[in-house]
């Protein structure tokens, strides 16, 4: 299996990251420690307008109607460099995904664009995220860009409902939200949804961190504010330390040296 190290390449359109401020606001770790989730804004660390340009070529999701998606498996090596793990599919067991189009299947998606992964602000985001959760070298990280667009009411999860992703650590970053009403992120302490924790609507540049093995999440339906023009909502999902046996089995097959969660 070919693994590829992603080195810094500063493209002509890329702007340097301003300042050397701490990546995560001081409340983030405390929020996670006390309540298993936190919401913050990282616009000062990324060039959001440039990130949005990579949505233009996002491919259609072959498993879910009205969704566009690409994804890559990543890991940090012993030197802290970001590497890609080629060709490994996404795999969620039925315990973690109620949607028949997705559960208990090997799902193959086009990889994230190399130019995007090479951006310095993307590299810093991945490294800061791994540091937040104390991700070890060779521990697989799944990073996805996906989203929905259209002219009528739809369910972004296509029937998945309140769920966990089968990992310990999960974050959702909104990178584009145009002509949208709805699309609020809901957190619960139970899968049935009897014990809500919070509901929040993320704006572009805002990210929500979740201890995925401790709480459940969902998103409300989305529809256009103005029915005469299409709406768009695109996000980055990044997660690691998988407790889904199906996914870990597939990861081991594609990455024999992977550091996997056995708990």
PDB file of C-alpha atoms in Angstrom:
ATOM      1  CA  UNK A   1       0.000   0.000   0.000  1.00  0.00           C
ATOM      2  CA  UNK A   2       1.401   3.335  -1.057  1.00  0.00           C
ATOM      3  CA  UNK A   3       1.416   6.042   1.593  1.00  0.00           C
ATOM      4  CA  UNK A   4       2.158   9.593   0.539  1.00  0.00           C
ATOM      5  CA  UNK A   5       3.682  12.364   2.643  1.00  0.00           C
ATOM      6  CA  UNK A   6       2.117  15.761   2.032  1.00  0.00           C
ATOM      7  CA  UNK A   7       4.780  18.475   2.147  1.00  0.00           C
ATOM      8  CA  UNK A   8       4.184  22.215   2.372  1.00  0.00           C
ATOM      9  CA  UNK A   9       3.837  23.823  -1.043  1.00  0.00           C
ATOM     10  CA  UNK A  10       2.842  27.478  -0.921  1.00  0.00           C
ATOM     11  CA  UNK A  11       0.762  28.197  -4.022  1.00  0.00           C
ATOM     12  CA  UNK A  12       0.597  31.684  -5.541  1.00  0.00           C
ATOM     13  CA  UNK A  13      -3.004  32.162  -4.337  1.00  0.00           C
ATOM     14  CA  UNK A  14      -2.307  31.050  -0.801  1.00  0.00           C
ATOM     15  CA  UNK A  15      -1.937  33.679   1.889  1.00  0.00           C
ATOM     16  CA  UNK A  16       0.315  33.159   4.925  1.00  0.00           C
ATOM     17  CA  UNK A  17      -1.348  32.445   8.240  1.00  0.00           C
ATOM     18  CA  UNK A  18      -1.481  35.618  10.281  1.00  0.00           C
ATOM     19  CA  UNK A  19       0.195  35.693  13.668  1.00  0.00           C
ATOM     20  CA  UNK A  20       1.061  32.854  15.978  1.00  0.00           C
ATOM     21  CA  UNK A  21      -2.001  32.817  18.194  1.00  0.00           C
ATOM     22  CA  UNK A  22      -2.962  29.582  19.961  1.00  0.00           C
ATOM     23  CA  UNK A  23      -5.030  27.576  17.520  1.00  0.00           C
ATOM     24  CA  UNK A  24      -7.864  26.755  19.904  1.00  0.00           C
ATOM     25  CA  UNK A  25      -9.467  29.282  22.217  1.00  0.00           C
ATOM     26  CA  UNK A  26      -8.774  28.707  25.900  1.00  0.00           C
ATOM     27  CA  UNK A  27     -12.315  27.507  26.642  1.00  0.00           C
ATOM     28  CA  UNK A  28     -12.244  24.624  24.145  1.00  0.00           C
ATOM     29  CA  UNK A  29     -10.374  22.045  26.208  1.00  0.00           C
ATOM     30  CA  UNK A  30     -12.327  22.967  29.335  1.00  0.00           C
ATOM     31  CA  UNK A  31     -15.643  22.648  27.483  1.00  0.00           C
ATOM     32  CA  UNK A  32     -14.679  19.210  26.199  1.00  0.00           C
ATOM     33  CA  UNK A  33     -13.505  18.082  29.608  1.00  0.00           C
ATOM     34  CA  UNK A  34     -16.678  19.232  31.341  1.00  0.00           C
ATOM     35  CA  UNK A  35     -19.345  18.549  28.726  1.00  0.00           C
ATOM     36  CA  UNK A  36     -17.779  16.412  25.954  1.00  0.00           C
ATOM     37  CA  UNK A  37     -18.230  19.111  23.293  1.00  0.00           C
ATOM     38  CA  UNK A  38     -17.185  22.639  22.359  1.00  0.00           C
ATOM     39  CA  UNK A  39     -17.904  25.222  19.673  1.00  0.00           C
ATOM     40  CA  UNK A  40     -15.422  27.799  18.438  1.00  0.00           C
ATOM     41  CA  UNK A  41     -14.405  29.865  15.398  1.00  0.00           C
ATOM     42  CA  UNK A  42     -11.163  29.349  13.456  1.00  0.00           C
ATOM     43  CA  UNK A  43     -11.514  31.991  10.730  1.00  0.00           C
ATOM     44  CA  UNK A  44      -8.338  33.709  11.924  1.00  0.00           C
ATOM     45  CA  UNK A  45      -6.358  30.537  11.191  1.00  0.00           C
ATOM     46  CA  UNK A  46      -7.643  29.642   7.724  1.00  0.00           C
ATOM     47  CA  UNK A  47      -8.291  31.334   4.395  1.00  0.00           C
ATOM     48  CA  UNK A  48     -11.966  30.442   4.255  1.00  0.00           C
ATOM     49  CA  UNK A  49     -12.556  32.060   0.862  1.00  0.00           C
ATOM     50  CA  UNK A  50      -9.813  29.921  -0.679  1.00  0.00           C
ATOM     51  CA  UNK A  51     -11.092  26.762   0.996  1.00  0.00           C
ATOM     52  CA  UNK A  52     -14.492  27.413  -0.567  1.00  0.00           C
ATOM     53  CA  UNK A  53     -12.981  27.338  -4.072  1.00  0.00           C
ATOM     54  CA  UNK A  54     -12.290  23.611  -3.677  1.00  0.00           C
ATOM     55  CA  UNK A  55     -16.037  22.964  -3.454  1.00  0.00           C
ATOM     56  CA  UNK A  56     -16.415  23.689  -7.162  1.00  0.00           C
ATOM     57  CA  UNK A  57     -14.972  20.333  -8.217  1.00  0.00           C
ATOM     58  CA  UNK A  58     -16.431  18.214  -5.420  1.00  0.00           C
ATOM     59  CA  UNK A  59     -17.797  14.956  -6.914  1.00  0.00           C
ATOM     60  CA  UNK A  60     -21.298  13.599  -6.438  1.00  0.00           C
ATOM     61  CA  UNK A  61     -21.677  11.079  -3.621  1.00  0.00           C
ATOM     62  CA  UNK A  62     -22.352   7.707  -5.306  1.00  0.00           C
ATOM     63  CA  UNK A  63     -24.223   6.356  -2.269  1.00  0.00           C
ATOM     64  CA  UNK A  64     -26.385   9.283  -1.176  1.00  0.00           C
ATOM     65  CA  UNK A  65     -28.605  11.385  -3.438  1.00  0.00           C
ATOM     66  CA  UNK A  66     -28.264  15.187  -3.264  1.00  0.00           C
ATOM     67  CA  UNK A  67     -24.855  14.993  -1.555  1.00  0.00           C
ATOM     68  CA  UNK A  68     -21.350  15.782  -2.839  1.00  0.00           C
ATOM     69  CA  UNK A  69     -18.314  14.303  -1.142  1.00  0.00           C
ATOM     70  CA  UNK A  70     -14.606  13.509  -1.176  1.00  0.00           C
ATOM     71  CA  UNK A  71     -12.447  12.096   1.624  1.00  0.00           C
ATOM     72  CA  UNK A  72      -8.926  11.041   2.538  1.00  0.00           C
ATOM     73  CA  UNK A  73      -7.353   8.955   5.250  1.00  0.00           C
ATOM     74  CA  UNK A  74      -4.463  10.780   6.891  1.00  0.00           C
ATOM     75  CA  UNK A  75      -1.923  10.142   9.630  1.00  0.00           C
ATOM     76  CA  UNK A  76       1.031  11.885  11.217  1.00  0.00           C
ATOM     77  CA  UNK A  77       4.394  10.153  11.085  1.00  0.00           C
ATOM     78  CA  UNK A  78       6.984  10.166  13.873  1.00  0.00           C
ATOM     79  CA  UNK A  79       8.317  13.498  12.596  1.00  0.00           C
ATOM     80  CA  UNK A  80       4.874  15.122  12.705  1.00  0.00           C
ATOM     81  CA  UNK A  81       4.422  15.282   8.932  1.00  0.00           C
ATOM     82  CA  UNK A  82       0.978  14.709   7.448  1.00  0.00           C
ATOM     83  CA  UNK A  83       0.735  11.598   5.256  1.00  0.00           C
ATOM     84  CA  UNK A  84      -2.092  10.200   3.171  1.00  0.00           C
ATOM     85  CA  UNK A  85      -3.241   6.592   3.203  1.00  0.00           C
ATOM     86  CA  UNK A  86      -4.301   5.756  -0.321  1.00  0.00           C
ATOM     87  CA  UNK A  87      -7.352   3.766  -1.399  1.00  0.00           C
ATOM     88  CA  UNK A  88      -8.725   2.778   2.037  1.00  0.00           C
ATOM     89  CA  UNK A  89     -12.545   2.886   1.950  1.00  0.00           C
ATOM     90  CA  UNK A  90     -14.899   4.250   4.564  1.00  0.00           C
ATOM     91  CA  UNK A  91     -16.746   1.531   6.478  1.00  0.00           C
ATOM     92  CA  UNK A  92     -19.458   1.987   9.113  1.00  0.00           C
ATOM     93  CA  UNK A  93     -21.216  -0.929  10.747  1.00  0.00           C
ATOM     94  CA  UNK A  94     -24.979  -0.910  11.231  1.00  0.00           C
ATOM     95  CA  UNK A  95     -24.492  -0.067  14.910  1.00  0.00           C
ATOM     96  CA  UNK A  96     -23.248   3.361  13.865  1.00  0.00           C
ATOM     97  CA  UNK A  97     -25.230   4.040  10.710  1.00  0.00           C
ATOM     98  CA  UNK A  98     -28.954   3.394  10.312  1.00  0.00           C
ATOM     99  CA  UNK A  99     -29.100   4.379   6.638  1.00  0.00           C
ATOM    100  CA  UNK A 100     -29.448   1.321   4.385  1.00  0.00           C
ATOM    101  CA  UNK A 101     -27.490   3.007   1.598  1.00  0.00           C
ATOM    102  CA  UNK A 102     -24.427   3.350   3.832  1.00  0.00           C
ATOM    103  CA  UNK A 103     -24.390   0.794   6.667  1.00  0.00           C
ATOM    104  CA  UNK A 104     -22.202  -2.343   6.497  1.00  0.00           C
ATOM    105  CA  UNK A 105     -20.756  -1.353   3.128  1.00  0.00           C
ATOM    106  CA  UNK A 106     -17.293  -0.488   1.875  1.00  0.00           C
ATOM    107  CA  UNK A 107     -17.698   3.036   0.509  1.00  0.00           C
ATOM    108  CA  UNK A 108     -15.083   4.375  -1.874  1.00  0.00           C
ATOM    109  CA  UNK A 109     -14.866   8.113  -2.530  1.00  0.00           C
ATOM    110  CA  UNK A 110     -12.490  10.277  -4.552  1.00  0.00           C
ATOM    111  CA  UNK A 111      -9.616  11.633  -2.470  1.00  0.00           C
ATOM    112  CA  UNK A 112      -9.386  15.221  -1.297  1.00  0.00           C
ATOM    113  CA  UNK A 113      -7.474  17.340  -3.789  1.00  0.00           C
ATOM    114  CA  UNK A 114      -3.717  17.201  -3.244  1.00  0.00           C
ATOM    115  CA  UNK A 115      -3.487  20.954  -3.751  1.00  0.00           C
ATOM    116  CA  UNK A 116      -5.950  21.435  -0.905  1.00  0.00           C
ATOM    117  CA  UNK A 117      -4.081  19.106   1.454  1.00  0.00           C
ATOM    118  CA  UNK A 118      -0.796  20.836   0.597  1.00  0.00           C
ATOM    119  CA  UNK A 119      -2.041  24.225   1.762  1.00  0.00           C
ATOM    120  CA  UNK A 120      -0.212  25.417   4.847  1.00  0.00           C
ATOM    121  CA  UNK A 121      -3.423  26.408   6.616  1.00  0.00           C
ATOM    122  CA  UNK A 122      -4.901  22.961   5.945  1.00  0.00           C
ATOM    123  CA  UNK A 123      -1.759  21.295   7.280  1.00  0.00           C
ATOM    124  CA  UNK A 124      -1.860  23.453  10.407  1.00  0.00           C
ATOM    125  CA  UNK A 125      -5.542  22.645  10.895  1.00  0.00           C
ATOM    126  CA  UNK A 126      -4.884  18.899  10.726  1.00  0.00           C
ATOM    127  CA  UNK A 127      -1.934  19.125  13.124  1.00  0.00           C
ATOM    128  CA  UNK A 128      -3.800  21.358  15.577  1.00  0.00           C
ATOM    129  CA  UNK A 129      -6.774  19.020  15.514  1.00  0.00           C
ATOM    130  CA  UNK A 130      -4.545  16.004  16.154  1.00  0.00           C
ATOM    131  CA  UNK A 131      -2.854  17.852  19.017  1.00  0.00           C
ATOM    132  CA  UNK A 132      -6.214  18.768  20.571  1.00  0.00           C
ATOM    133  CA  UNK A 133      -7.169  15.103  20.825  1.00  0.00           C
ATOM    134  CA  UNK A 134      -3.620  13.777  21.437  1.00  0.00           C
ATOM    135  CA  UNK A 135      -3.678  11.636  18.294  1.00  0.00           C
ATOM    136  CA  UNK A 136      -0.602   9.395  18.078  1.00  0.00           C
ATOM    137  CA  UNK A 137       1.731   8.922  15.101  1.00  0.00           C
ATOM    138  CA  UNK A 138       0.296   6.406  12.606  1.00  0.00           C
ATOM    139  CA  UNK A 139      -3.178   6.742  14.115  1.00  0.00           C
ATOM    140  CA  UNK A 140      -5.622   7.056  11.180  1.00  0.00           C
ATOM    141  CA  UNK A 141      -7.543  10.315  10.758  1.00  0.00           C
ATOM    142  CA  UNK A 142     -10.505  10.519   8.393  1.00  0.00           C
ATOM    143  CA  UNK A 143     -11.076  13.906   6.778  1.00  0.00           C
ATOM    144  CA  UNK A 144     -14.082  14.551   4.559  1.00  0.00           C
ATOM    145  CA  UNK A 145     -15.537  17.439   2.644  1.00  0.00           C
ATOM    146  CA  UNK A 146     -19.205  16.932   1.987  1.00  0.00           C
ATOM    147  CA  UNK A 147     -22.345  18.900   1.569  1.00  0.00           C
ATOM    148  CA  UNK A 148     -25.757  19.347   0.055  1.00  0.00           C
ATOM    149  CA  UNK A 149     -27.266  21.736  -2.429  1.00  0.00           C
ATOM    150  CA  UNK A 150     -30.619  22.031  -4.132  1.00  0.00           C
ATOM    151  CA  UNK A 151     -33.925  23.855  -4.314  1.00  0.00           C
ATOM    152  CA  UNK A 152     -36.146  22.006  -1.854  1.00  0.00           C
ATOM    153  CA  UNK A 153     -36.319  20.604   1.692  1.00  0.00           C
ATOM    154  CA  UNK A 154     -33.976  17.679   2.268  1.00  0.00           C
ATOM    155  CA  UNK A 155     -32.338  15.631   4.999  1.00  0.00           C
ATOM    156  CA  UNK A 156     -28.529  15.976   4.847  1.00  0.00           C
ATOM    157  CA  UNK A 157     -28.150  12.613   6.608  1.00  0.00           C
ATOM    158  CA  UNK A 158     -30.531  10.746   4.294  1.00  0.00           C
ATOM    159  CA  UNK A 159     -32.216   8.859   7.126  1.00  0.00           C
ATOM    160  CA  UNK A 160     -29.230   8.312   9.386  1.00  0.00           C
ATOM    161  CA  UNK A 161     -30.871  10.260  12.221  1.00  0.00           C
ATOM    162  CA  UNK A 162     -29.395  10.664  15.703  1.00  0.00           C
ATOM    163  CA  UNK A 163     -26.134   8.746  15.699  1.00  0.00           C
ATOM    164  CA  UNK A 164     -22.481   8.379  16.537  1.00  0.00           C
ATOM    165  CA  UNK A 165     -19.818   8.000  13.841  1.00  0.00           C
ATOM    166  CA  UNK A 166     -17.998   5.096  15.479  1.00  0.00           C
ATOM    167  CA  UNK A 167     -15.006   7.070  16.701  1.00  0.00           C
ATOM    168  CA  UNK A 168     -13.838   8.739  19.892  1.00  0.00           C
ATOM    169  CA  UNK A 169     -13.189  12.208  18.479  1.00  0.00           C
ATOM    170  CA  UNK A 170     -15.199  14.103  15.870  1.00  0.00           C
ATOM    171  CA  UNK A 171     -15.293  17.704  14.658  1.00  0.00           C
ATOM    172  CA  UNK A 172     -17.551  19.424  12.133  1.00  0.00           C
ATOM    173  CA  UNK A 173     -16.450  22.659  10.439  1.00  0.00           C
ATOM    174  CA  UNK A 174     -18.843  24.621   8.233  1.00  0.00           C
ATOM    175  CA  UNK A 175     -17.059  26.073   5.218  1.00  0.00           C
ATOM    176  CA  UNK A 176     -20.010  27.302   3.155  1.00  0.00           C
ATOM    177  CA  UNK A 177     -23.627  28.144   3.918  1.00  0.00           C
ATOM    178  CA  UNK A 178     -25.637  30.036   1.309  1.00  0.00           C
ATOM    179  CA  UNK A 179     -29.392  30.664   1.078  1.00  0.00           C
ATOM    180  CA  UNK A 180     -29.995  28.092   3.824  1.00  0.00           C
ATOM    181  CA  UNK A 181     -32.522  27.814   6.601  1.00  0.00           C
ATOM    182  CA  UNK A 182     -32.248  24.885   9.002  1.00  0.00           C
ATOM    183  CA  UNK A 183     -29.151  22.741   9.143  1.00  0.00           C
ATOM    184  CA  UNK A 184     -28.714  23.077  12.915  1.00  0.00           C
ATOM    185  CA  UNK A 185     -26.462  20.644  14.760  1.00  0.00           C
ATOM    186  CA  UNK A 186     -28.140  18.891  17.689  1.00  0.00           C
ATOM    187  CA  UNK A 187     -26.350  16.986  20.458  1.00  0.00           C
ATOM    188  CA  UNK A 188     -27.908  14.390  22.761  1.00  0.00           C
ATOM    189  CA  UNK A 189     -26.807  12.166  25.593  1.00  0.00           C
ATOM    190  CA  UNK A 190     -28.892   9.289  24.181  1.00  0.00           C
ATOM    191  CA  UNK A 191     -29.633   7.852  20.741  1.00  0.00           C
ATOM    192  CA  UNK A 192     -33.397   8.144  21.239  1.00  0.00           C
ATOM    193  CA  UNK A 193     -33.073  11.916  21.619  1.00  0.00           C
ATOM    194  CA  UNK A 194     -34.880  12.106  24.951  1.00  0.00           C
ATOM    195  CA  UNK A 195     -32.030  14.030  26.587  1.00  0.00           C
ATOM    196  CA  UNK A 196     -30.934  16.962  24.401  1.00  0.00           C
ATOM    197  CA  UNK A 197     -27.698  18.754  25.235  1.00  0.00           C
ATOM    198  CA  UNK A 198     -27.708  21.648  22.792  1.00  0.00           C
ATOM    199  CA  UNK A 199     -28.756  22.804  19.333  1.00  0.00           C
ATOM    200  CA  UNK A 200     -26.588  25.252  17.429  1.00  0.00           C
ATOM    201  CA  UNK A 201     -26.362  26.593  13.894  1.00  0.00           C
ATOM    202  CA  UNK A 202     -22.776  26.845  12.686  1.00  0.00           C
ATOM    203  CA  UNK A 203     -21.731  29.700  10.426  1.00  0.00           C
ATOM    204  CA  UNK A 204     -18.834  29.363   7.968  1.00  0.00           C
ATOM    205  CA  UNK A 205     -15.592  29.227   9.948  1.00  0.00           C
ATOM    206  CA  UNK A 206     -17.245  27.786  13.055  1.00  0.00           C
ATOM    207  CA  UNK A 207     -16.404  24.285  14.257  1.00  0.00           C
ATOM    208  CA  UNK A 208     -17.983  21.979  16.806  1.00  0.00           C
ATOM    209  CA  UNK A 209     -15.860  19.380  18.587  1.00  0.00           C
ATOM    210  CA  UNK A 210     -17.560  16.245  19.937  1.00  0.00           C
ATOM    211  CA  UNK A 211     -16.487  13.256  21.997  1.00  0.00           C
ATOM    212  CA  UNK A 212     -18.213  10.919  19.586  1.00  0.00           C
ATOM    213  CA  UNK A 213     -18.071   7.893  21.880  1.00  0.00           C
ATOM    214  CA  UNK A 214     -19.854   9.788  24.681  1.00  0.00           C
ATOM    215  CA  UNK A 215     -22.626  11.805  23.006  1.00  0.00           C
ATOM    216  CA  UNK A 216     -24.831  11.568  19.922  1.00  0.00           C
ATOM    217  CA  UNK A 217     -25.415  14.105  17.165  1.00  0.00           C
ATOM    218  CA  UNK A 218     -27.876  14.970  14.433  1.00  0.00           C
ATOM    219  CA  UNK A 219     -28.640  17.782  12.007  1.00  0.00           C
ATOM    220  CA  UNK A 220     -31.996  19.309  11.161  1.00  0.00           C
ATOM    221  CA  UNK A 221     -33.345  19.393   7.621  1.00  0.00           C
ATOM    222  CA  UNK A 222     -32.261  22.175   5.295  1.00  0.00           C
ATOM    223  CA  UNK A 223     -34.168  24.185   2.703  1.00  0.00           C
ATOM    224  CA  UNK A 224     -33.627  27.394   0.728  1.00  0.00           C
ATOM    225  CA  UNK A 225     -34.486  30.767   2.183  1.00  0.00           C
ATOM    226  CA  UNK A 226     -35.334  31.872  -1.354  1.00  0.00           C
ATOM    227  CA  UNK A 227     -36.961  29.078  -3.383  1.00  0.00           C
ATOM    228  CA  UNK A 228     -35.998  30.739  -6.634  1.00  0.00           C
ATOM    229  CA  UNK A 229     -32.272  30.053  -6.211  1.00  0.00           C
ATOM    230  CA  UNK A 230     -30.370  26.934  -5.023  1.00  0.00           C
ATOM    231  CA  UNK A 231     -28.984  26.615  -1.511  1.00  0.00           C
ATOM    232  CA  UNK A 232     -25.620  25.171  -0.458  1.00  0.00           C
ATOM    233  CA  UNK A 233     -24.194  23.897   2.826  1.00  0.00           C
ATOM    234  CA  UNK A 234     -20.750  22.270   2.862  1.00  0.00           C
ATOM    235  CA  UNK A 235     -18.729  21.034   5.794  1.00  0.00           C
ATOM    236  CA  UNK A 236     -15.488  19.358   6.766  1.00  0.00           C
ATOM    237  CA  UNK A 237     -15.804  16.332   9.041  1.00  0.00           C
ATOM    238  CA  UNK A 238     -12.676  15.052  10.720  1.00  0.00           C
ATOM    239  CA  UNK A 239     -12.518  12.169  13.191  1.00  0.00           C
ATOM    240  CA  UNK A 240     -10.175   9.575  14.663  1.00  0.00           C
ATOM    241  CA  UNK A 241      -9.662   6.748  17.180  1.00  0.00           C
ATOM    242  CA  UNK A 242     -12.309   4.455  15.771  1.00  0.00           C
ATOM    243  CA  UNK A 243     -14.266   2.047  17.928  1.00  0.00           C
ATOM    244  CA  UNK A 244     -16.238   0.559  15.027  1.00  0.00           C
ATOM    245  CA  UNK A 245     -14.795  -2.973  14.567  1.00  0.00           C
ATOM    246  CA  UNK A 246     -15.808  -2.993  10.899  1.00  0.00           C
ATOM    247  CA  UNK A 247     -13.868   0.187  10.159  1.00  0.00           C
ATOM    248  CA  UNK A 248     -10.836  -0.947  12.178  1.00  0.00           C
ATOM    249  CA  UNK A 249     -10.726  -4.256  10.320  1.00  0.00           C
ATOM    250  CA  UNK A 250     -10.637  -2.428   6.992  1.00  0.00           C
ATOM    251  CA  UNK A 251      -8.010   0.009   8.261  1.00  0.00           C
ATOM    252  CA  UNK A 252      -5.761  -2.849   9.383  1.00  0.00           C
ATOM    253  CA  UNK A 253      -6.027  -4.461   5.962  1.00  0.00           C
ATOM    254  CA  UNK A 254      -4.926  -1.275   4.204  1.00  0.00           C
ATOM    255  CA  UNK A 255      -2.487   0.018   6.801  1.00  0.00           C
ATOM    256  CA  UNK A 256      -0.827  -2.858   8.726  1.00  0.00           C
ATOM    257  CA  UNK A 257       1.226  -0.441  10.850  1.00  0.00           C
ATOM    258  CA  UNK A 258      -1.764   1.640  11.943  1.00  0.00           C
ATOM    259  CA  UNK A 259      -2.211   2.470  15.622  1.00  0.00           C
ATOM    260  CA  UNK A 260      -5.808   1.417  16.230  1.00  0.00           C
ATOM    261  CA  UNK A 261      -8.132   1.684  19.188  1.00  0.00           C
ATOM    262  CA  UNK A 262      -8.811  -1.701  20.768  1.00  0.00           C
ATOM    263  CA  UNK A 263     -11.181  -0.465  23.445  1.00  0.00           C
TER     264      UNK A 263
END
